[in-house]
Amino acid sequence: PQQTPLTVKFMPPATWEKTYLYAWDGASLGAWPGMEWKTKDSEGWLYHVFSGDVKEVKIIFNNGNNGEQSNDIILDQDACYEWDGTQEKLSQNCSLSDIPFQVIASPEGKVYKTDELSVSLSTVGEKSAATIYYTLDGSDPKGSAKQIYSAPITITGTKTLKAYAVAAGEETEVITHTYTYEAPQGSPIVVKAK
């Protein structure tokens, strides 16, 4: 498997009104049918960059709960897929080098049950060193409450992370991830009456 963030691109058929990306065994993008996929490159390909700690993930492209879907795909290197009318196929018709400058969080927003969670931020698509700014209270990271990212962030409790980056005068879009703390459930205690 490759050592940089995994990128997948997909060109859905024109008949699909919506496209979803479902992922498991390496990353999660929510319950079935997964994340509604809206991020497109300049050529119209849908793309997703998995966070830096994802080295392999299983994915399915689909058009919703009752529609068409791809086979299970094991993604362990960057790849492009097209729909041939009945299933996905690897494609040589797209470029993997045109991913826009953006911030990615690792892990992406999720429910966690540990005392704390470590979140790393990085950038993809930049041509020079980037400075990443973030907040943990859901406020605009371009405002006065921003912090400069320099090391993994320790999350405790429920927090909304917002972040963006600047490099050579170019800014990324702001990303938002919510990390929800859920206390672990203990084993029930059974008391027998005498």
PDB file of C-alpha atoms in Angstrom:
ATOM      1  CA  PRO A   1       0.000   0.000   0.000  1.00  0.00           C
ATOM      2  CA  GLN A   2       1.052   3.586  -0.635  1.00  0.00           C
ATOM      3  CA  GLN A   3       2.187   5.898   2.178  1.00  0.00           C
ATOM      4  CA  THR A   4       0.394   9.129   1.191  1.00  0.00           C
ATOM      5  CA  PRO A   5      -3.353   9.814   1.522  1.00  0.00           C
ATOM      6  CA  LEU A   6      -5.450   7.551  -0.713  1.00  0.00           C
ATOM      7  CA  THR A   7      -7.436   9.236  -3.472  1.00  0.00           C
ATOM      8  CA  VAL A   8     -10.313   7.724  -5.419  1.00  0.00           C
ATOM      9  CA  LYS A   9     -12.129   9.260  -8.382  1.00  0.00           C
ATOM     10  CA  PHE A  10     -15.362   8.115  -9.979  1.00  0.00           C
ATOM     11  CA  MET A  11     -17.342   9.188 -13.047  1.00  0.00           C
ATOM     12  CA  PRO A  12     -20.942   8.111 -12.403  1.00  0.00           C
ATOM     13  CA  PRO A  13     -23.405   7.581 -15.233  1.00  0.00           C
ATOM     14  CA  ALA A  14     -25.562  10.555 -16.212  1.00  0.00           C
ATOM     15  CA  THR A  15     -28.639   8.590 -15.080  1.00  0.00           C
ATOM     16  CA  TRP A  16     -27.554   8.730 -11.420  1.00  0.00           C
ATOM     17  CA  GLU A  17     -29.209  11.745  -9.780  1.00  0.00           C
ATOM     18  CA  LYS A  18     -27.028  11.335  -6.685  1.00  0.00           C
ATOM     19  CA  THR A  19     -23.857   9.385  -6.027  1.00  0.00           C
ATOM     20  CA  TYR A  20     -22.747   7.997  -2.687  1.00  0.00           C
ATOM     21  CA  LEU A  21     -19.421   6.634  -1.488  1.00  0.00           C
ATOM     22  CA  TYR A  22     -19.621   3.931   1.176  1.00  0.00           C
ATOM     23  CA  ALA A  23     -16.449   2.854   3.008  1.00  0.00           C
ATOM     24  CA  TRP A  24     -15.534   0.285   5.650  1.00  0.00           C
ATOM     25  CA  ASP A  25     -12.547  -1.735   6.913  1.00  0.00           C
ATOM     26  CA  GLY A  26     -10.129   1.196   7.028  1.00  0.00           C
ATOM     27  CA  ALA A  27     -12.376   4.260   7.090  1.00  0.00           C
ATOM     28  CA  SER A  28     -16.032   5.073   7.555  1.00  0.00           C
ATOM     29  CA  LEU A  29     -18.092   7.670   5.710  1.00  0.00           C
ATOM     30  CA  GLY A  30     -21.313   6.943   7.590  1.00  0.00           C
ATOM     31  CA  ALA A  31     -23.978   4.266   7.476  1.00  0.00           C
ATOM     32  CA  TRP A  32     -25.209   2.834   4.168  1.00  0.00           C
ATOM     33  CA  PRO A  33     -25.464   4.282   1.537  1.00  0.00           C
ATOM     34  CA  GLY A  34     -22.522   6.363   2.779  1.00  0.00           C
ATOM     35  CA  MET A  35     -21.528   9.953   2.099  1.00  0.00           C
ATOM     36  CA  GLU A  36     -23.340  11.830  -0.646  1.00  0.00           C
ATOM     37  CA  TRP A  37     -20.519  12.601  -3.036  1.00  0.00           C
ATOM     38  CA  LYS A  38     -20.419  16.170  -4.343  1.00  0.00           C
ATOM     39  CA  THR A  39     -16.722  17.091  -4.586  1.00  0.00           C
ATOM     40  CA  LYS A  40     -15.655  17.309  -8.235  1.00  0.00           C
ATOM     41  CA  ASP A  41     -12.391  18.122  -9.948  1.00  0.00           C
ATOM     42  CA  SER A  42     -12.060  20.455 -12.935  1.00  0.00           C
ATOM     43  CA  GLU A  43     -12.982  17.623 -15.340  1.00  0.00           C
ATOM     44  CA  GLY A  44     -16.182  16.684 -13.487  1.00  0.00           C
ATOM     45  CA  TRP A  45     -14.821  13.559 -11.750  1.00  0.00           C
ATOM     46  CA  LEU A  46     -16.058  12.979  -8.210  1.00  0.00           C
ATOM     47  CA  TYR A  47     -13.112  12.534  -5.871  1.00  0.00           C
ATOM     48  CA  HIS A  48     -12.401  11.755  -2.244  1.00  0.00           C
ATOM     49  CA  VAL A  49      -9.087  11.899  -0.399  1.00  0.00           C
ATOM     50  CA  PHE A  50      -9.004   9.543   2.572  1.00  0.00           C
ATOM     51  CA  SER A  51      -7.126  10.811   5.602  1.00  0.00           C
ATOM     52  CA  GLY A  52      -3.408  10.128   5.905  1.00  0.00           C
ATOM     53  CA  ASP A  53      -3.634   7.132   8.229  1.00  0.00           C
ATOM     54  CA  VAL A  54      -5.826   5.148   5.802  1.00  0.00           C
ATOM     55  CA  LYS A  55      -3.588   2.730   3.895  1.00  0.00           C
ATOM     56  CA  GLU A  56      -6.337   0.434   2.621  1.00  0.00           C
ATOM     57  CA  VAL A  57     -10.134   0.717   2.620  1.00  0.00           C
ATOM     58  CA  LYS A  58     -13.057  -1.152   1.119  1.00  0.00           C
ATOM     59  CA  ILE A  59     -15.459   1.030  -0.874  1.00  0.00           C
ATOM     60  CA  ILE A  60     -18.688   0.840  -2.874  1.00  0.00           C
ATOM     61  CA  PHE A  61     -20.022   3.475  -5.287  1.00  0.00           C
ATOM     62  CA  ASN A  62     -23.830   3.612  -5.310  1.00  0.00           C
ATOM     63  CA  ASN A  63     -26.785   5.815  -6.213  1.00  0.00           C
ATOM     64  CA  GLY A  64     -28.792   5.419  -3.020  1.00  0.00           C
ATOM     65  CA  ASN A  65     -30.616   2.837  -0.950  1.00  0.00           C
ATOM     66  CA  ASN A  66     -32.518   1.123  -3.774  1.00  0.00           C
ATOM     67  CA  GLY A  67     -30.316   1.687  -6.776  1.00  0.00           C
ATOM     68  CA  GLU A  68     -27.283   0.472  -8.620  1.00  0.00           C
ATOM     69  CA  GLN A  69     -23.979  -0.129  -6.913  1.00  0.00           C
ATOM     70  CA  SER A  70     -20.446  -1.203  -7.679  1.00  0.00           C
ATOM     71  CA  ASN A  71     -18.827  -4.383  -6.498  1.00  0.00           C
ATOM     72  CA  ASP A  72     -16.806  -4.253  -3.281  1.00  0.00           C
ATOM     73  CA  ILE A  73     -13.522  -2.548  -4.137  1.00  0.00           C
ATOM     74  CA  ILE A  74     -10.326  -2.815  -2.084  1.00  0.00           C
ATOM     75  CA  LEU A  75      -8.609   0.544  -2.490  1.00  0.00           C
ATOM     76  CA  ASP A  76      -4.921   0.435  -1.539  1.00  0.00           C
ATOM     77  CA  GLN A  77      -3.579   2.884  -4.115  1.00  0.00           C
ATOM     78  CA  ASP A  78      -4.922   5.948  -5.908  1.00  0.00           C
ATOM     79  CA  ALA A  79      -7.398   4.970  -8.620  1.00  0.00           C
ATOM     80  CA  CYS A  80     -10.051   6.246 -11.046  1.00  0.00           C
ATOM     81  CA  TYR A  81     -13.226   4.331 -11.886  1.00  0.00           C
ATOM     82  CA  GLU A  82     -15.936   4.725 -14.501  1.00  0.00           C
ATOM     83  CA  TRP A  83     -19.338   3.042 -14.804  1.00  0.00           C
ATOM     84  CA  ASP A  84     -19.685   0.884 -17.921  1.00  0.00           C
ATOM     85  CA  GLY A  85     -23.477   0.503 -17.705  1.00  0.00           C
ATOM     86  CA  THR A  86     -23.501  -2.434 -15.309  1.00  0.00           C
ATOM     87  CA  GLN A  87     -20.428  -2.137 -13.084  1.00  0.00           C
ATOM     88  CA  GLU A  88     -17.359  -0.095 -12.242  1.00  0.00           C
ATOM     89  CA  LYS A  89     -14.126  -0.414 -14.195  1.00  0.00           C
ATOM     90  CA  LEU A  90     -10.679   1.044 -13.713  1.00  0.00           C
ATOM     91  CA  SER A  91     -10.179   4.090 -15.898  1.00  0.00           C
ATOM     92  CA  GLN A  92      -7.139   5.666 -17.492  1.00  0.00           C
ATOM     93  CA  ASN A  93      -9.209   8.705 -18.513  1.00  0.00           C
ATOM     94  CA  CYS A  94      -8.620  10.869 -15.458  1.00  0.00           C
ATOM     95  CA  SER A  95      -5.677  12.531 -13.791  1.00  0.00           C
ATOM     96  CA  LEU A  96      -4.842  11.907 -10.154  1.00  0.00           C
ATOM     97  CA  SER A  97      -2.460  14.871 -10.071  1.00  0.00           C
ATOM     98  CA  ASP A  98      -5.137  17.576 -10.179  1.00  0.00           C
ATOM     99  CA  ILE A  99      -6.492  17.230  -6.636  1.00  0.00           C
ATOM    100  CA  PRO A 100      -7.232  20.741  -5.355  1.00  0.00           C
ATOM    101  CA  PHE A 101      -5.334  22.224  -2.430  1.00  0.00           C
ATOM    102  CA  GLN A 102      -7.264  21.158   0.686  1.00  0.00           C
ATOM    103  CA  VAL A 103      -7.001  20.232   4.358  1.00  0.00           C
ATOM    104  CA  ILE A 104      -7.736  16.683   5.464  1.00  0.00           C
ATOM    105  CA  ALA A 105      -8.324  15.479   9.027  1.00  0.00           C
ATOM    106  CA  SER A 106      -7.271  12.075  10.295  1.00  0.00           C
ATOM    107  CA  PRO A 107      -9.484  10.589  11.544  1.00  0.00           C
ATOM    108  CA  GLU A 108     -12.443  12.318   9.948  1.00  0.00           C
ATOM    109  CA  GLY A 109     -15.331  13.309  12.242  1.00  0.00           C
ATOM    110  CA  LYS A 110     -16.795  10.394  14.163  1.00  0.00           C
ATOM    111  CA  VAL A 111     -18.259   9.096  17.407  1.00  0.00           C
ATOM    112  CA  TYR A 112     -15.553   7.941  19.811  1.00  0.00           C
ATOM    113  CA  LYS A 113     -15.692   6.171  23.179  1.00  0.00           C
ATOM    114  CA  THR A 114     -12.185   6.694  24.572  1.00  0.00           C
ATOM    115  CA  ASP A 115     -11.156   9.377  27.091  1.00  0.00           C
ATOM    116  CA  GLU A 116      -9.518  11.360  24.304  1.00  0.00           C
ATOM    117  CA  LEU A 117      -8.922  11.260  20.569  1.00  0.00           C
ATOM    118  CA  SER A 118      -5.842  12.417  18.642  1.00  0.00           C
ATOM    119  CA  VAL A 119      -6.596  14.211  15.352  1.00  0.00           C
ATOM    120  CA  SER A 120      -3.954  15.078  12.754  1.00  0.00           C
ATOM    121  CA  LEU A 121      -4.351  17.714  10.042  1.00  0.00           C
ATOM    122  CA  SER A 122      -2.472  17.772   6.751  1.00  0.00           C
ATOM    123  CA  THR A 123      -2.818  19.207   3.274  1.00  0.00           C
ATOM    124  CA  VAL A 124      -2.900  17.691  -0.206  1.00  0.00           C
ATOM    125  CA  GLY A 125      -2.616  19.392  -3.550  1.00  0.00           C
ATOM    126  CA  GLU A 126      -0.338  22.221  -2.433  1.00  0.00           C
ATOM    127  CA  LYS A 127       2.837  23.289  -4.183  1.00  0.00           C
ATOM    128  CA  SER A 128       4.583  24.804  -1.154  1.00  0.00           C
ATOM    129  CA  ALA A 129       4.599  24.565   2.630  1.00  0.00           C
ATOM    130  CA  ALA A 130       1.174  25.365   4.049  1.00  0.00           C
ATOM    131  CA  THR A 131       0.073  26.890   7.340  1.00  0.00           C
ATOM    132  CA  ILE A 132      -3.056  25.256   8.771  1.00  0.00           C
ATOM    133  CA  TYR A 133      -5.398  27.226  11.033  1.00  0.00           C
ATOM    134  CA  TYR A 134      -8.132  25.632  13.135  1.00  0.00           C
ATOM    135  CA  THR A 135     -10.737  26.066  15.870  1.00  0.00           C
ATOM    136  CA  LEU A 136     -12.391  23.471  18.099  1.00  0.00           C
ATOM    137  CA  ASP A 137     -15.506  25.397  19.100  1.00  0.00           C
ATOM    138  CA  GLY A 138     -17.166  25.444  15.685  1.00  0.00           C
ATOM    139  CA  SER A 139     -16.214  29.078  15.052  1.00  0.00           C
ATOM    140  CA  ASP A 140     -14.731  30.349  11.793  1.00  0.00           C
ATOM    141  CA  PRO A 141     -11.016  29.445  11.667  1.00  0.00           C
ATOM    142  CA  LYS A 142     -10.406  32.670   9.745  1.00  0.00           C
ATOM    143  CA  GLY A 143     -11.529  34.634  12.826  1.00  0.00           C
ATOM    144  CA  SER A 144      -9.568  35.798  15.868  1.00  0.00           C
ATOM    145  CA  ALA A 145     -10.028  32.521  17.830  1.00  0.00           C
ATOM    146  CA  LYS A 146      -7.959  30.479  15.358  1.00  0.00           C
ATOM    147  CA  GLN A 147      -4.926  28.472  16.336  1.00  0.00           C
ATOM    148  CA  ILE A 148      -1.971  27.467  14.156  1.00  0.00           C
ATOM    149  CA  TYR A 149      -1.679  23.697  13.750  1.00  0.00           C
ATOM    150  CA  SER A 150       1.735  22.322  14.716  1.00  0.00           C
ATOM    151  CA  ALA A 151       1.074  18.881  16.254  1.00  0.00           C
ATOM    152  CA  PRO A 152      -1.792  16.395  16.569  1.00  0.00           C
ATOM    153  CA  ILE A 153      -4.795  17.853  18.397  1.00  0.00           C
ATOM    154  CA  THR A 154      -6.129  16.114  21.501  1.00  0.00           C
ATOM    155  CA  ILE A 155      -9.939  16.041  21.467  1.00  0.00           C
ATOM    156  CA  THR A 156     -11.890  15.497  24.687  1.00  0.00           C
ATOM    157  CA  GLY A 157     -15.658  15.633  24.919  1.00  0.00           C
ATOM    158  CA  THR A 158     -17.691  16.616  21.874  1.00  0.00           C
ATOM    159  CA  LYS A 159     -15.966  19.150  19.623  1.00  0.00           C
ATOM    160  CA  THR A 160     -16.486  20.674  16.187  1.00  0.00           C
ATOM    161  CA  LEU A 161     -13.191  21.131  14.364  1.00  0.00           C
ATOM    162  CA  LYS A 162     -13.000  23.696  11.575  1.00  0.00           C
ATOM    163  CA  ALA A 163      -9.778  24.192   9.640  1.00  0.00           C
ATOM    164  CA  TYR A 164      -8.301  25.743   6.511  1.00  0.00           C
ATOM    165  CA  ALA A 165      -4.807  26.261   5.120  1.00  0.00           C
ATOM    166  CA  VAL A 166      -2.850  28.974   3.341  1.00  0.00           C
ATOM    167  CA  ALA A 167       0.112  28.438   0.995  1.00  0.00           C
ATOM    168  CA  ALA A 168       1.688  30.926  -1.410  1.00  0.00           C
ATOM    169  CA  GLY A 169      -1.313  33.257  -1.037  1.00  0.00           C
ATOM    170  CA  GLU A 170      -3.826  30.510  -1.882  1.00  0.00           C
ATOM    171  CA  GLU A 171      -6.455  29.403   0.673  1.00  0.00           C
ATOM    172  CA  THR A 172      -8.296  26.103   0.972  1.00  0.00           C
ATOM    173  CA  GLU A 173     -11.962  25.840   1.725  1.00  0.00           C
ATOM    174  CA  VAL A 174     -12.879  25.441   5.389  1.00  0.00           C
ATOM    175  CA  ILE A 175     -13.437  21.825   6.441  1.00  0.00           C
ATOM    176  CA  THR A 176     -15.728  20.865   9.324  1.00  0.00           C
ATOM    177  CA  HIS A 177     -15.601  17.645  11.340  1.00  0.00           C
ATOM    178  CA  THR A 178     -17.582  16.861  14.480  1.00  0.00           C
ATOM    179  CA  TYR A 179     -16.104  14.473  17.014  1.00  0.00           C
ATOM    180  CA  THR A 180     -18.804  13.213  19.356  1.00  0.00           C
ATOM    181  CA  TYR A 181     -17.884  11.645  22.677  1.00  0.00           C
ATOM    182  CA  GLU A 182     -20.114   8.763  23.708  1.00  0.00           C
ATOM    183  CA  ALA A 183     -19.433   7.210  27.086  1.00  0.00           C
ATOM    184  CA  PRO A 184     -18.773   3.487  26.850  1.00  0.00           C
ATOM    185  CA  GLN A 185     -21.610   1.318  28.086  1.00  0.00           C
ATOM    186  CA  GLY A 186     -20.711  -0.955  30.947  1.00  0.00           C
ATOM    187  CA  SER A 187     -22.014  -4.451  31.360  1.00  0.00           C
ATOM    188  CA  PRO A 188     -25.444  -4.567  32.965  1.00  0.00           C
ATOM    189  CA  ILE A 189     -25.571  -5.715  36.554  1.00  0.00           C
ATOM    190  CA  VAL A 190     -28.103  -8.446  37.152  1.00  0.00           C
ATOM    191  CA  VAL A 191     -29.551  -8.654  40.642  1.00  0.00           C
ATOM    192  CA  LYS A 192     -31.525 -11.778  41.526  1.00  0.00           C
ATOM    193  CA  ALA A 193     -34.285 -11.442  44.107  1.00  0.00           C
ATOM    194  CA  LYS A 194     -34.425 -14.074  46.818  1.00  0.00           C
TER     195      LYS A 194
END
